Amino acid sequence: MNLARVTGTVVATLSVDGVDRPTYLIVDPCDTGGRPSGKKQLVALDTVGAGFDEIVLISQGSSARQTQASDKKAVDAVVVGIVDMVDEASQVTYRK
Amino acid sequence: MNLARVTGTVVATLSVDGVDRPTYLIVDPCDTGGRPSGKKQLVALDTVGAGFDEIVLISQGSSARQTQASDKKAVDAVVVGIVDMVDEASQVTYRK
Amino acid sequence: MNLARVTGTVVATLSVDGVDRPTYLIVDPCDTGGRPSGKKQLVALDTVGAGFDEIVLISQGSSARQTQASDKKAVDAVVVGIVDMVDEASQVTYRK
Amino acid sequence: MNLARVTGTVVATLSVDGVDRPTYLIVDPCDTGGRPSGKKQLVALDTVGAGFDEIVLISQGSSARQTQASDKKAVDAVVVGIVDMVDEASQVTYRK
Amino acid sequence: MNLARVTGTVVATLSVDGVDRPTYLIVDPCDTGGRPSGKKQLVALDTVGAGFDEIVLISQGSSARQTQASDKKAVDAVVVGIVDMVDEASQVTYRK
């Protein structure tokens, strides 16, 4: 999975992914301190009600279809959790 | 998923992907403003009637097979939606 | 999918991929004009009789197993079509 | 698979990955000597009780769901083993 | 698939990948002449008895599970063949 920050939303009225009223979030992969990690921005289906600027956990590939909302849908990235805390070398690097 | 701009088409008469009369689009991954994102160009199966220069949403990998047109086909990228609007930090960055 | 140019072949007599007499092609990902795209070279199973220097369409990942020749085989890239024509911005950029 | 060093943990109380009390580790891909390999940091589900600074083996993609703990879960990276020794060109490059 | 050179081995006694007495090889992706290709080193399950310094064919992702040894195992890269010969533009670039 990857840590990522929620930075925006995408509206796509005509879609064939099979998700009912999807919320697509623009997410920027980030490091343990919430800074951009250098991985490219992507679009992930929200399943947890993530808000702007929150740090979330992203699952990609076929694993992104293993939630109730994304099951058998044409979705390759999903927000699977809202991050509360990250620590590195026993130092808290991010707290919600 | 990724945002991408439709820039061209590919014709491949001899193919074994199993798709009946496929429309293959050249798509250039783009950022929230429609500018090239730095990710490499790819070829995606069109399932929504996307037109030249439109911004679309691309699903890749096994998730690309989760549409009616691509089910069980040898297709690893599909256009799943036409993007109407993108906003970042509550600012509209793209509108169709 | 990706556009790629066929540049060579690989012979591997001892193999466990389950494909009977496979033809493995060296393919160089290319752009819409047939020039190297900057993506790395890979090895793809030929299923369409692609010849040296031809531009082909490559499917990767689990989608590469969705052809009759590659079904349930340990193959992660397959040639799914021979490209006849590519156009970009309504200009033909490649013709076989 | 990839070699990676455990450098931290992620706490995400609200999650939909379906894993009961998951331990998410921050892992930094490393080379055969334990030095950063240049691949980007990721978050992997721990299934073996890996500790801080240990070198582990990471499986990604759908293969990450092939453990008892991650079966059918929205997890795309998992620690599948704790590395005891690595050798390169018959030289031991890492020993636990 | 990718060409890669076998450069080392990994021992991981505590593992949950489900493979009985696995042999994990360090493999360095290489070009058609056996030189490093610029892709990052990875760890692949050996299924063919590949030896040090041999050039092998690697399958990744879910396709890596399509061998008898890796079926339903948490393995995302497997050696599927030992390369005997590679040619590029009708010139032999590698011979075992």
Short mmCIF file of C-alpha atoms in Angstrom, two decimals:
data_model
loop_
_atom_site.label_atom_id
_atom_site.label_comp_id
_atom_site.label_asym_id
_atom_site.label_seq_id
_atom_site.Cartn_x
_atom_site.Cartn_y
_atom_site.Cartn_z
CA MET A 1 0.00 0.00 0.00
CA ASN A 2 1.03 3.62 -0.21
CA LEU A 3 0.54 6.65 1.97
CA ALA A 4 -1.05 9.52 0.07
CA ARG A 5 -2.56 12.92 0.72
CA VAL A 6 -6.03 13.80 -0.57
CA THR A 7 -5.71 16.90 -2.76
CA GLY A 8 -8.82 17.01 -4.95
CA THR A 9 -11.73 15.29 -6.61
CA VAL A 10 -12.71 14.13 -10.08
CA VAL A 11 -16.24 14.19 -11.50
CA ALA A 12 -16.96 11.81 -14.37
CA THR A 13 -20.69 11.52 -15.04
CA LEU A 14 -20.35 9.12 -17.98
CA SER A 15 -18.55 6.07 -16.60
CA VAL A 16 -18.59 2.32 -16.99
CA ASP A 17 -16.75 1.28 -13.87
CA GLY A 18 -19.96 -0.02 -12.35
CA VAL A 19 -19.63 1.94 -9.12
CA ASP A 20 -22.83 3.66 -8.00
CA ARG A 21 -22.19 7.40 -7.37
CA PRO A 22 -18.46 7.01 -6.96
CA THR A 23 -16.30 9.58 -5.19
CA TYR A 24 -13.00 9.77 -7.02
CA LEU A 25 -10.20 11.43 -5.12
CA ILE A 26 -6.98 12.91 -6.44
CA VAL A 27 -4.30 11.54 -4.13
CA ASP A 28 -0.63 12.49 -3.97
CA PRO A 29 1.64 9.71 -2.67
CA CYS A 30 3.53 11.02 0.35
CA ASP A 31 6.27 9.94 2.73
CA THR A 32 5.97 9.21 6.44
CA GLY A 33 5.91 12.93 7.22
CA GLY A 34 3.19 13.72 4.68
CA ARG A 35 5.58 15.26 2.15
CA PRO A 36 5.37 14.32 -1.56
CA SER A 37 7.21 11.01 -2.03
CA GLY A 38 8.05 11.41 -5.68
CA LYS A 39 5.54 8.81 -6.84
CA LYS A 40 3.03 10.12 -9.37
CA GLN A 41 -0.43 11.43 -8.47
CA LEU A 42 -3.31 9.03 -9.03
CA VAL A 43 -7.11 8.80 -8.77
CA ALA A 44 -8.53 6.52 -6.09
CA LEU A 45 -12.08 5.52 -5.22
CA ASP A 46 -13.04 6.74 -1.78
CA THR A 47 -14.68 4.16 0.46
CA VAL A 48 -14.07 5.69 3.89
CA GLY A 49 -15.19 9.31 3.61
CA ALA A 50 -11.70 10.76 3.43
CA GLY A 51 -11.51 14.55 3.51
CA PHE A 52 -9.32 17.13 1.80
CA ASP A 53 -5.69 17.13 3.01
CA GLU A 54 -6.04 13.92 5.01
CA ILE A 55 -3.37 11.21 4.78
CA VAL A 56 -4.84 7.93 3.60
CA LEU A 57 -3.74 4.40 2.80
CA ILE A 58 -4.13 3.39 -0.87
CA SER A 59 -4.38 -0.14 -2.25
CA GLN A 60 -3.79 -0.67 -5.95
CA GLY A 61 -4.25 -3.31 -8.60
CA SER A 62 -6.59 -6.25 -8.12
CA SER A 63 -6.40 -5.70 -4.35
CA ALA A 64 -8.30 -2.44 -4.89
CA ARG A 65 -11.35 -4.55 -5.78
CA GLN A 66 -11.39 -6.33 -2.41
CA THR A 67 -13.75 -3.88 -0.71
CA GLN A 68 -17.54 -4.02 -0.72
CA ALA A 69 -17.78 -0.82 -2.78
CA SER A 70 -15.25 -1.85 -5.41
CA ASP A 71 -15.98 -5.58 -5.75
CA LYS A 72 -15.88 -6.56 -9.45
CA LYS A 73 -15.66 -2.90 -10.46
CA ALA A 74 -13.21 -1.42 -12.99
CA VAL A 75 -11.35 0.37 -10.22
CA ASP A 76 -7.57 -0.04 -9.80
CA ALA A 77 -6.95 2.18 -6.76
CA VAL A 78 -8.97 2.56 -3.57
CA VAL A 79 -8.65 4.40 -0.28
CA VAL A 80 -8.65 1.62 2.32
CA GLY A 81 -8.01 3.64 5.45
CA ILE A 82 -7.55 7.03 7.04
CA VAL A 83 -4.14 7.29 8.65
CA ASP A 84 -4.07 8.33 12.33
CA MET A 85 -0.39 8.08 13.02
CA VAL A 86 2.87 7.16 11.39
CA ASP A 87 6.13 6.56 13.18
CA GLU A 88 9.59 5.93 11.83
CA ALA A 89 12.49 4.73 13.95
CA SER A 90 10.15 5.10 16.98
CA GLN A 91 9.62 8.80 16.25
CA VAL A 92 6.09 9.96 15.43
CA THR A 93 6.38 11.53 11.98
CA TYR A 94 2.68 12.20 11.40
CA ARG A 95 -0.34 12.49 13.66
CA LYS A 96 -3.81 13.31 12.39
CA MET B 1 -6.90 5.22 -11.92
CA ASN B 2 -5.19 7.90 -13.93
CA LEU B 3 -6.32 11.03 -15.71
CA ALA B 4 -5.26 11.03 -19.36
CA ARG B 5 -5.88 13.00 -22.52
CA VAL B 6 -6.96 11.26 -25.72
CA THR B 7 -4.41 12.06 -28.41
CA GLY B 8 -4.80 9.45 -31.12
CA THR B 9 -5.94 6.02 -32.24
CA VAL B 10 -4.37 2.69 -33.13
CA VAL B 11 -5.62 0.31 -35.83
CA ALA B 12 -4.62 -3.35 -35.48
CA THR B 13 -6.63 -5.58 -37.81
CA LEU B 14 -4.90 -8.81 -36.80
CA SER B 15 -5.47 -9.17 -33.09
CA VAL B 16 -6.16 -11.88 -30.55
CA ASP B 17 -7.46 -9.81 -27.67
CA GLY B 18 -10.97 -11.13 -28.27
CA VAL B 19 -12.60 -7.70 -28.45
CA ASP B 20 -15.05 -7.28 -31.34
CA ARG B 21 -14.13 -4.19 -33.40
CA PRO B 22 -12.12 -2.54 -30.65
CA THR B 23 -11.35 1.17 -30.57
CA TYR B 24 -7.84 1.60 -29.23
CA LEU B 25 -6.99 5.08 -28.07
CA ILE B 26 -3.59 6.62 -27.52
CA VAL B 27 -3.84 8.34 -24.15
CA ASP B 28 -1.34 10.63 -22.48
CA PRO B 29 -1.51 10.61 -18.67
CA CYS B 30 -2.13 14.17 -17.46
CA ASP B 31 -2.32 16.12 -14.24
CA THR B 32 -5.38 17.82 -12.74
CA GLY B 33 -5.05 20.70 -15.19
CA GLY B 34 -4.79 18.47 -18.26
CA ARG B 35 -1.03 18.94 -18.65
CA PRO B 36 1.27 15.96 -19.27
CA SER B 37 1.97 14.29 -15.92
CA GLY B 38 5.25 12.67 -16.83
CA LYS B 39 3.81 9.16 -16.90
CA LYS B 40 4.32 7.36 -20.20
CA GLN B 41 1.76 7.26 -23.01
CA LEU B 42 -0.31 4.09 -23.29
CA VAL B 43 -3.01 2.44 -25.40
CA ALA B 44 -6.44 1.99 -23.82
CA LEU B 45 -9.61 0.33 -25.05
CA ASP B 46 -12.41 2.85 -25.43
CA THR B 47 -15.72 1.83 -23.91
CA VAL B 48 -17.41 5.21 -23.55
CA GLY B 49 -17.04 6.92 -26.92
CA ALA B 50 -14.28 9.28 -25.81
CA GLY B 51 -13.27 11.89 -28.38
CA PHE B 52 -9.98 13.45 -29.40
CA ASP B 53 -8.50 15.78 -26.76
CA GLU B 54 -10.97 14.78 -24.05
CA ILE B 55 -9.75 14.03 -20.54
CA VAL B 56 -10.66 10.51 -19.46
CA LEU B 57 -10.25 8.19 -16.51
CA ILE B 58 -8.12 5.10 -17.19
CA SER B 59 -8.17 1.83 -15.27
CA GLN B 60 -5.26 -0.55 -15.69
CA GLY B 61 -4.31 -4.14 -14.94
CA SER B 62 -6.89 -6.77 -14.15
CA SER B 63 -9.36 -4.00 -13.24
CA ALA B 64 -9.39 -3.04 -16.92
CA ARG B 65 -11.23 -6.29 -17.60
CA GLN B 66 -14.14 -5.39 -15.28
CA THR B 67 -16.30 -3.76 -17.97
CA GLN B 68 -18.77 -5.50 -20.26
CA ALA B 69 -16.64 -4.79 -23.33
CA SER B 70 -13.36 -5.99 -21.84
CA ASP B 71 -14.52 -8.95 -19.73
CA LYS B 72 -12.05 -11.83 -20.15
CA LYS B 73 -10.26 -9.99 -22.94
CA ALA B 74 -6.48 -9.52 -23.26
CA VAL B 75 -6.82 -5.82 -22.49
CA ASP B 76 -4.76 -4.18 -19.72
CA ALA B 77 -6.01 -0.57 -19.94
CA VAL B 78 -9.52 0.76 -20.47
CA VAL B 79 -11.21 4.14 -20.55
CA VAL B 80 -13.78 3.94 -17.75
CA GLY B 81 -15.12 7.46 -17.82
CA ILE B 82 -15.10 10.87 -19.44
CA VAL B 83 -14.01 13.52 -16.98
CA ASP B 84 -16.33 16.50 -16.53
CA MET B 85 -14.53 18.38 -13.82
CA VAL B 86 -11.45 18.18 -11.64
CA ASP B 87 -10.79 20.33 -8.60
CA GLU B 88 -7.73 20.58 -6.43
CA ALA B 89 -7.66 22.39 -3.09
CA SER B 90 -11.27 23.47 -3.85
CA GLN B 91 -10.18 25.20 -7.07
CA VAL B 92 -11.57 23.93 -10.35
CA THR B 93 -8.52 22.95 -12.38
CA TYR B 94 -10.33 21.41 -15.36
CA ARG B 95 -13.84 21.67 -16.74
CA LYS B 96 -14.96 19.92 -19.90
CA MET C 1 -1.51 -1.77 -23.72
CA ASN C 2 1.72 -0.50 -25.19
CA LEU C 3 3.05 -0.04 -28.68
CA ALA C 4 6.36 -1.84 -29.18
CA ARG C 5 8.72 -2.76 -31.97
CA VAL C 6 9.88 -6.36 -32.41
CA THR C 7 13.68 -6.39 -32.25
CA GLY C 8 14.71 -9.97 -31.48
CA THR C 9 13.93 -13.40 -30.10
CA VAL C 10 14.76 -15.44 -27.03
CA VAL C 11 15.30 -19.20 -26.97
CA ALA C 12 14.79 -20.96 -23.62
CA THR C 13 14.60 -24.72 -24.01
CA LEU C 14 14.20 -25.47 -20.33
CA SER C 15 11.07 -23.64 -19.26
CA VAL C 16 8.12 -24.15 -16.94
CA ASP C 17 5.71 -21.58 -18.33
CA GLY C 18 3.55 -24.34 -19.76
CA VAL C 19 3.47 -22.91 -23.28
CA ASP C 20 4.07 -25.48 -26.02
CA ARG C 21 6.90 -24.34 -28.33
CA PRO C 22 6.65 -20.70 -27.36
CA THR C 23 8.03 -17.87 -29.50
CA TYR C 24 9.42 -15.24 -27.20
CA LEU C 25 10.02 -11.86 -28.76
CA ILE C 26 12.22 -9.04 -27.56
CA VAL C 27 10.05 -5.96 -27.89
CA ASP C 28 11.06 -2.33 -27.44
CA PRO C 29 8.21 -0.06 -26.32
CA CYS C 30 7.81 2.75 -28.85
CA ASP C 31 5.85 5.93 -29.35
CA THR C 32 3.21 6.65 -32.00
CA GLY C 33 5.91 7.15 -34.63
CA GLY C 34 7.72 3.92 -33.84
CA ARG C 35 10.56 5.61 -31.96
CA PRO C 36 11.77 4.26 -28.58
CA SER C 37 9.39 5.55 -25.90
CA GLY C 38 11.76 5.36 -22.98
CA LYS C 39 10.01 2.40 -21.40
CA LYS C 40 12.27 -0.60 -20.84
CA GLN C 41 12.59 -3.52 -23.25
CA LEU C 42 10.66 -6.67 -22.38
CA VAL C 43 10.03 -10.23 -23.55
CA ALA C 44 6.56 -11.04 -24.87
CA LEU C 45 4.97 -14.27 -26.06
CA ASP C 46 4.06 -14.06 -29.74
CA THR C 47 0.57 -15.23 -30.59
CA VAL C 48 0.05 -13.52 -33.95
CA GLY C 49 3.15 -14.32 -36.00
CA ALA C 50 4.73 -10.90 -35.61
CA GLY C 51 7.89 -10.34 -37.64
CA PHE C 52 11.13 -8.51 -37.04
CA ASP C 53 10.77 -4.71 -36.95
CA GLU C 54 6.97 -4.76 -36.90
CA ILE C 55 5.05 -2.55 -34.49
CA VAL C 56 2.82 -4.59 -32.22
CA LEU C 57 0.37 -4.11 -29.37
CA ILE C 58 1.47 -5.62 -26.05
CA SER C 59 -0.77 -6.59 -23.13
CA GLN C 60 0.84 -7.15 -19.75
CA GLY C 61 0.01 -8.62 -16.37
CA SER C 62 -2.89 -10.98 -15.86
CA SER C 63 -4.45 -9.67 -19.09
CA ALA C 64 -1.57 -11.33 -20.96
CA ARG C 65 -3.11 -14.69 -19.99
CA GLN C 66 -6.42 -13.93 -21.72
CA THR C 67 -5.48 -15.46 -25.09
CA GLN C 68 -5.89 -19.09 -26.11
CA ALA C 69 -2.10 -19.60 -26.27
CA SER C 70 -1.36 -18.03 -22.88
CA ASP C 71 -4.35 -19.19 -20.84
CA LYS C 72 -3.18 -20.25 -17.35
CA LYS C 73 0.45 -19.98 -18.47
CA ALA C 74 3.26 -18.24 -16.53
CA VAL C 75 3.40 -15.49 -19.13
CA ASP C 76 3.15 -11.80 -18.14
CA ALA C 77 3.40 -10.12 -21.56
CA VAL C 78 1.84 -11.10 -24.86
CA VAL C 79 1.65 -9.67 -28.37
CA VAL C 80 -2.08 -9.20 -28.93
CA GLY C 81 -2.03 -7.50 -32.32
CA ILE C 82 0.01 -6.27 -35.25
CA VAL C 83 -0.40 -2.53 -35.67
CA ASP C 84 -1.50 -1.33 -39.12
CA MET C 85 -1.78 2.37 -38.46
CA VAL C 86 -1.42 4.93 -35.72
CA ASP C 87 -2.64 8.49 -35.88
CA GLU C 88 -2.15 11.35 -33.46
CA ALA C 89 -4.07 14.61 -33.67
CA SER C 90 -5.58 13.28 -36.93
CA GLN C 91 -2.14 12.90 -38.50
CA VAL C 92 -1.00 9.44 -39.49
CA THR C 93 2.21 8.86 -37.52
CA TYR C 94 2.79 5.23 -38.49
CA ARG C 95 1.57 3.00 -41.32
CA LYS C 96 2.67 -0.58 -41.76
CA MET D 1 9.65 -10.19 -4.43
CA ASN D 2 11.76 -7.41 -2.99
CA LEU D 3 14.13 -7.12 -0.09
CA ALA D 4 13.16 -4.27 2.23
CA ARG D 5 14.07 -2.89 5.63
CA VAL D 6 11.40 -2.25 8.26
CA THR D 7 11.58 1.41 9.25
CA GLY D 8 8.25 2.26 10.86
CA THR D 9 4.56 1.60 11.38
CA VAL D 10 1.26 3.08 10.28
CA VAL D 11 -1.88 3.25 12.41
CA ALA D 12 -5.18 3.56 10.55
CA THR D 13 -8.14 2.92 12.82
CA LEU D 14 -10.79 3.52 10.17
CA SER D 15 -10.08 1.01 7.44
CA VAL D 16 -11.98 -1.19 5.03
CA ASP D 17 -9.29 -3.64 4.04
CA GLY D 18 -11.00 -6.38 6.02
CA VAL D 19 -7.92 -7.31 8.01
CA ASP D 20 -8.54 -7.80 11.74
CA ARG D 21 -6.10 -5.65 13.78
CA PRO D 22 -3.59 -5.26 10.99
CA THR D 23 0.02 -4.28 11.58
CA TYR D 24 1.10 -2.03 8.76
CA LEU D 25 4.82 -1.60 8.37
CA ILE D 26 6.72 1.11 6.54
CA VAL D 27 9.31 -0.76 4.50
CA ASP D 28 12.19 0.66 2.50
CA PRO D 29 13.28 -1.52 -0.44
CA CYS D 30 16.96 -2.35 -0.05
CA ASP D 31 19.74 -4.08 -1.94
CA THR D 32 21.56 -7.28 -1.00
CA GLY D 33 23.62 -5.41 1.59
CA GLY D 34 20.63 -3.75 3.24
CA ARG D 35 21.25 -0.35 1.66
CA PRO D 36 18.38 1.64 0.08
CA SER D 37 17.84 0.26 -3.44
CA GLY D 38 16.28 3.33 -4.94
CA LYS D 39 12.79 1.83 -5.12
CA LYS D 40 10.18 3.86 -3.29
CA GLN D 41 9.07 3.21 0.28
CA LEU D 42 5.80 1.34 0.70
CA VAL D 43 3.39 0.07 3.35
CA ALA D 44 3.15 -3.71 3.81
CA LEU D 45 0.97 -5.86 6.03
CA ASP D 46 3.04 -7.77 8.57
CA THR D 47 2.25 -11.46 8.86
CA VAL D 48 5.45 -12.76 10.45
CA GLY D 49 6.13 -10.46 13.40
CA ALA D 50 8.91 -8.52 11.73
CA GLY D 51 10.72 -6.05 13.94
CA PHE D 52 12.19 -2.61 13.43
CA ASP D 53 15.30 -2.55 11.21
CA GLU D 54 14.93 -6.18 10.10
CA ILE D 55 15.33 -7.11 6.44
CA VAL D 56 12.21 -8.78 5.09
CA LEU D 57 10.90 -10.24 1.87
CA ILE D 58 7.92 -8.38 0.36
CA SER D 59 5.35 -9.76 -2.08
CA GLN D 60 3.21 -7.32 -4.00
CA GLY D 61 0.09 -7.28 -6.13
CA SER D 62 -2.39 -10.13 -6.11
CA SER D 63 0.33 -12.41 -4.71
CA ALA D 64 0.16 -10.37 -1.51
CA ARG D 65 -3.28 -11.87 -0.90
CA GLN D 66 -1.98 -15.45 -0.91
CA THR D 67 -1.38 -15.65 2.84
CA GLN D 68 -3.90 -16.67 5.47
CA ALA D 69 -3.94 -13.18 6.98
CA SER D 70 -4.41 -11.35 3.69
CA ASP D 71 -6.71 -13.72 1.79
CA LYS D 72 -9.39 -11.70 -0.04
CA LYS D 73 -8.29 -8.53 1.74
CA ALA D 74 -7.64 -5.15 0.11
CA VAL D 75 -3.92 -5.48 0.74
CA ASP D 76 -1.39 -5.10 -2.10
CA ALA D 77 1.88 -5.68 -0.22
CA VAL D 78 2.72 -8.19 2.48
CA VAL D 79 5.79 -9.26 4.43
CA VAL D 80 6.20 -12.94 3.54
CA GLY D 81 9.45 -13.69 5.31
CA ILE D 82 12.22 -12.49 7.58
CA VAL D 83 15.55 -12.63 5.79
CA ASP D 84 18.34 -14.55 7.52
CA MET D 85 21.05 -14.30 4.95
CA VAL D 86 21.76 -12.92 1.51
CA ASP D 87 24.72 -13.79 -0.64
CA GLU D 88 25.85 -12.37 -3.93
CA ALA D 89 28.54 -13.96 -6.09
CA SER D 90 29.07 -16.45 -3.22
CA GLN D 91 29.88 -13.64 -0.79
CA VAL D 92 27.59 -13.17 2.20
CA THR D 93 26.30 -9.62 1.89
CA TYR D 94 23.84 -9.68 4.77
CA ARG D 95 23.41 -11.86 7.84
CA LYS D 96 20.73 -11.28 10.44
CA MET E 1 8.73 -11.28 -19.09
CA ASN E 2 12.21 -9.96 -18.43
CA LEU E 3 15.69 -11.25 -19.03
CA ALA E 4 17.74 -11.29 -15.85
CA ARG E 5 21.05 -12.59 -14.57
CA VAL E 6 21.23 -14.71 -11.42
CA THR E 7 23.56 -12.98 -8.97
CA GLY E 8 22.79 -14.40 -5.54
CA THR E 9 20.43 -16.13 -3.15
CA VAL E 10 18.24 -15.20 -0.19
CA VAL E 11 17.60 -17.39 2.85
CA ALA E 12 14.44 -16.68 4.83
CA THR E 13 13.67 -19.46 7.28
CA LEU E 14 10.56 -17.84 8.71
CA SER E 15 8.22 -17.36 5.79
CA VAL E 16 4.51 -17.55 5.04
CA ASP E 17 4.57 -17.76 1.28
CA GLY E 18 3.51 -21.39 1.43
CA VAL E 19 6.36 -22.67 -0.74
CA ASP E 20 8.08 -25.79 0.60
CA ARG E 21 11.87 -25.25 0.83
CA PRO E 22 11.91 -22.38 -1.62
CA THR E 23 15.05 -21.25 -3.44
CA TYR E 24 14.96 -17.49 -3.73
CA LEU E 25 17.32 -16.00 -6.26
CA ILE E 26 18.59 -12.45 -6.52
CA VAL E 27 18.17 -11.57 -10.18
CA ASP E 28 19.41 -8.49 -12.01
CA PRO E 29 17.33 -7.56 -15.06
CA CYS E 30 19.60 -7.46 -18.11
CA ASP E 31 19.48 -6.54 -21.77
CA THR E 32 19.85 -8.85 -24.76
CA GLY E 33 23.61 -8.98 -24.26
CA GLY E 34 23.43 -9.81 -20.57
CA ARG E 35 24.33 -6.31 -19.40
CA PRO E 36 22.34 -4.59 -16.62
CA SER E 37 19.20 -3.11 -18.19
CA GLY E 38 18.58 -0.40 -15.65
CA LYS E 39 15.55 -2.14 -14.13
CA LYS E 40 15.87 -2.77 -10.41
CA GLN E 41 17.11 -6.02 -8.88
CA LEU E 42 14.44 -8.36 -7.56
CA VAL E 43 13.98 -11.69 -5.77
CA ALA E 44 12.48 -14.56 -7.79
CA LEU E 45 11.52 -18.10 -6.85
CA ASP E 46 13.61 -20.62 -8.73
CA THR E 47 11.67 -23.46 -10.33
CA VAL E 48 14.18 -24.63 -12.94
CA GLY E 49 17.45 -25.08 -11.08
CA ALA E 50 19.06 -21.91 -12.42
CA GLY E 51 22.70 -21.43 -11.49
CA PHE E 52 24.84 -18.44 -10.58
CA ASP E 53 25.48 -16.04 -13.48
CA GLU E 54 22.96 -17.72 -15.81
CA ILE E 55 20.54 -15.61 -17.82
CA VAL E 56 16.95 -16.52 -17.05
CA LEU E 57 13.44 -15.50 -18.02
CA ILE E 58 11.38 -13.96 -15.21
CA SER E 59 7.58 -13.76 -14.99
CA GLN E 60 6.06 -11.33 -12.53
CA GLY E 61 2.73 -10.55 -10.93
CA SER E 62 -0.11 -13.05 -10.89
CA SER E 63 1.53 -14.87 -13.82
CA ALA E 64 4.32 -15.85 -11.43
CA ARG E 65 1.82 -18.12 -9.70
CA GLN E 66 1.09 -20.14 -12.85
CA THR E 67 3.73 -22.80 -12.23
CA GLN E 68 3.31 -25.99 -10.21
CA ALA E 69 5.74 -24.79 -7.53
CA SER E 70 4.18 -21.34 -7.12
CA ASP E 71 0.47 -22.12 -7.53
CA LYS E 72 -1.54 -20.16 -4.92
CA LYS E 73 1.68 -19.09 -3.20
CA ALA E 74 2.55 -15.55 -2.08
CA VAL E 75 5.20 -15.29 -4.77
CA ASP E 76 5.24 -12.38 -7.25
CA ALA E 77 8.27 -13.28 -9.37
CA VAL E 78 9.41 -16.64 -10.68
CA VAL E 79 12.15 -17.96 -12.94
CA VAL E 80 10.27 -19.63 -15.79
CA GLY E 81 13.16 -20.58 -18.03
CA ILE E 82 16.90 -20.71 -18.56
CA VAL E 83 17.87 -18.70 -21.62
CA ASP E 84 19.93 -20.51 -24.26
CA MET E 85 20.19 -17.82 -26.89
CA VAL E 86 19.10 -14.29 -27.61
CA ASP E 87 19.29 -12.58 -30.96
CA GLU E 88 18.59 -9.01 -31.92
CA ALA E 89 18.30 -7.83 -35.51
CA SER E 90 19.33 -11.38 -36.54
CA GLN E 91 22.61 -11.09 -34.62
CA VAL E 92 23.19 -13.48 -31.75
CA THR E 93 23.72 -11.26 -28.71
CA TYR E 94 23.89 -13.98 -26.06
CA ARG E 95 24.57 -17.69 -26.12
CA LYS E 96 24.73 -19.85 -23.01
#
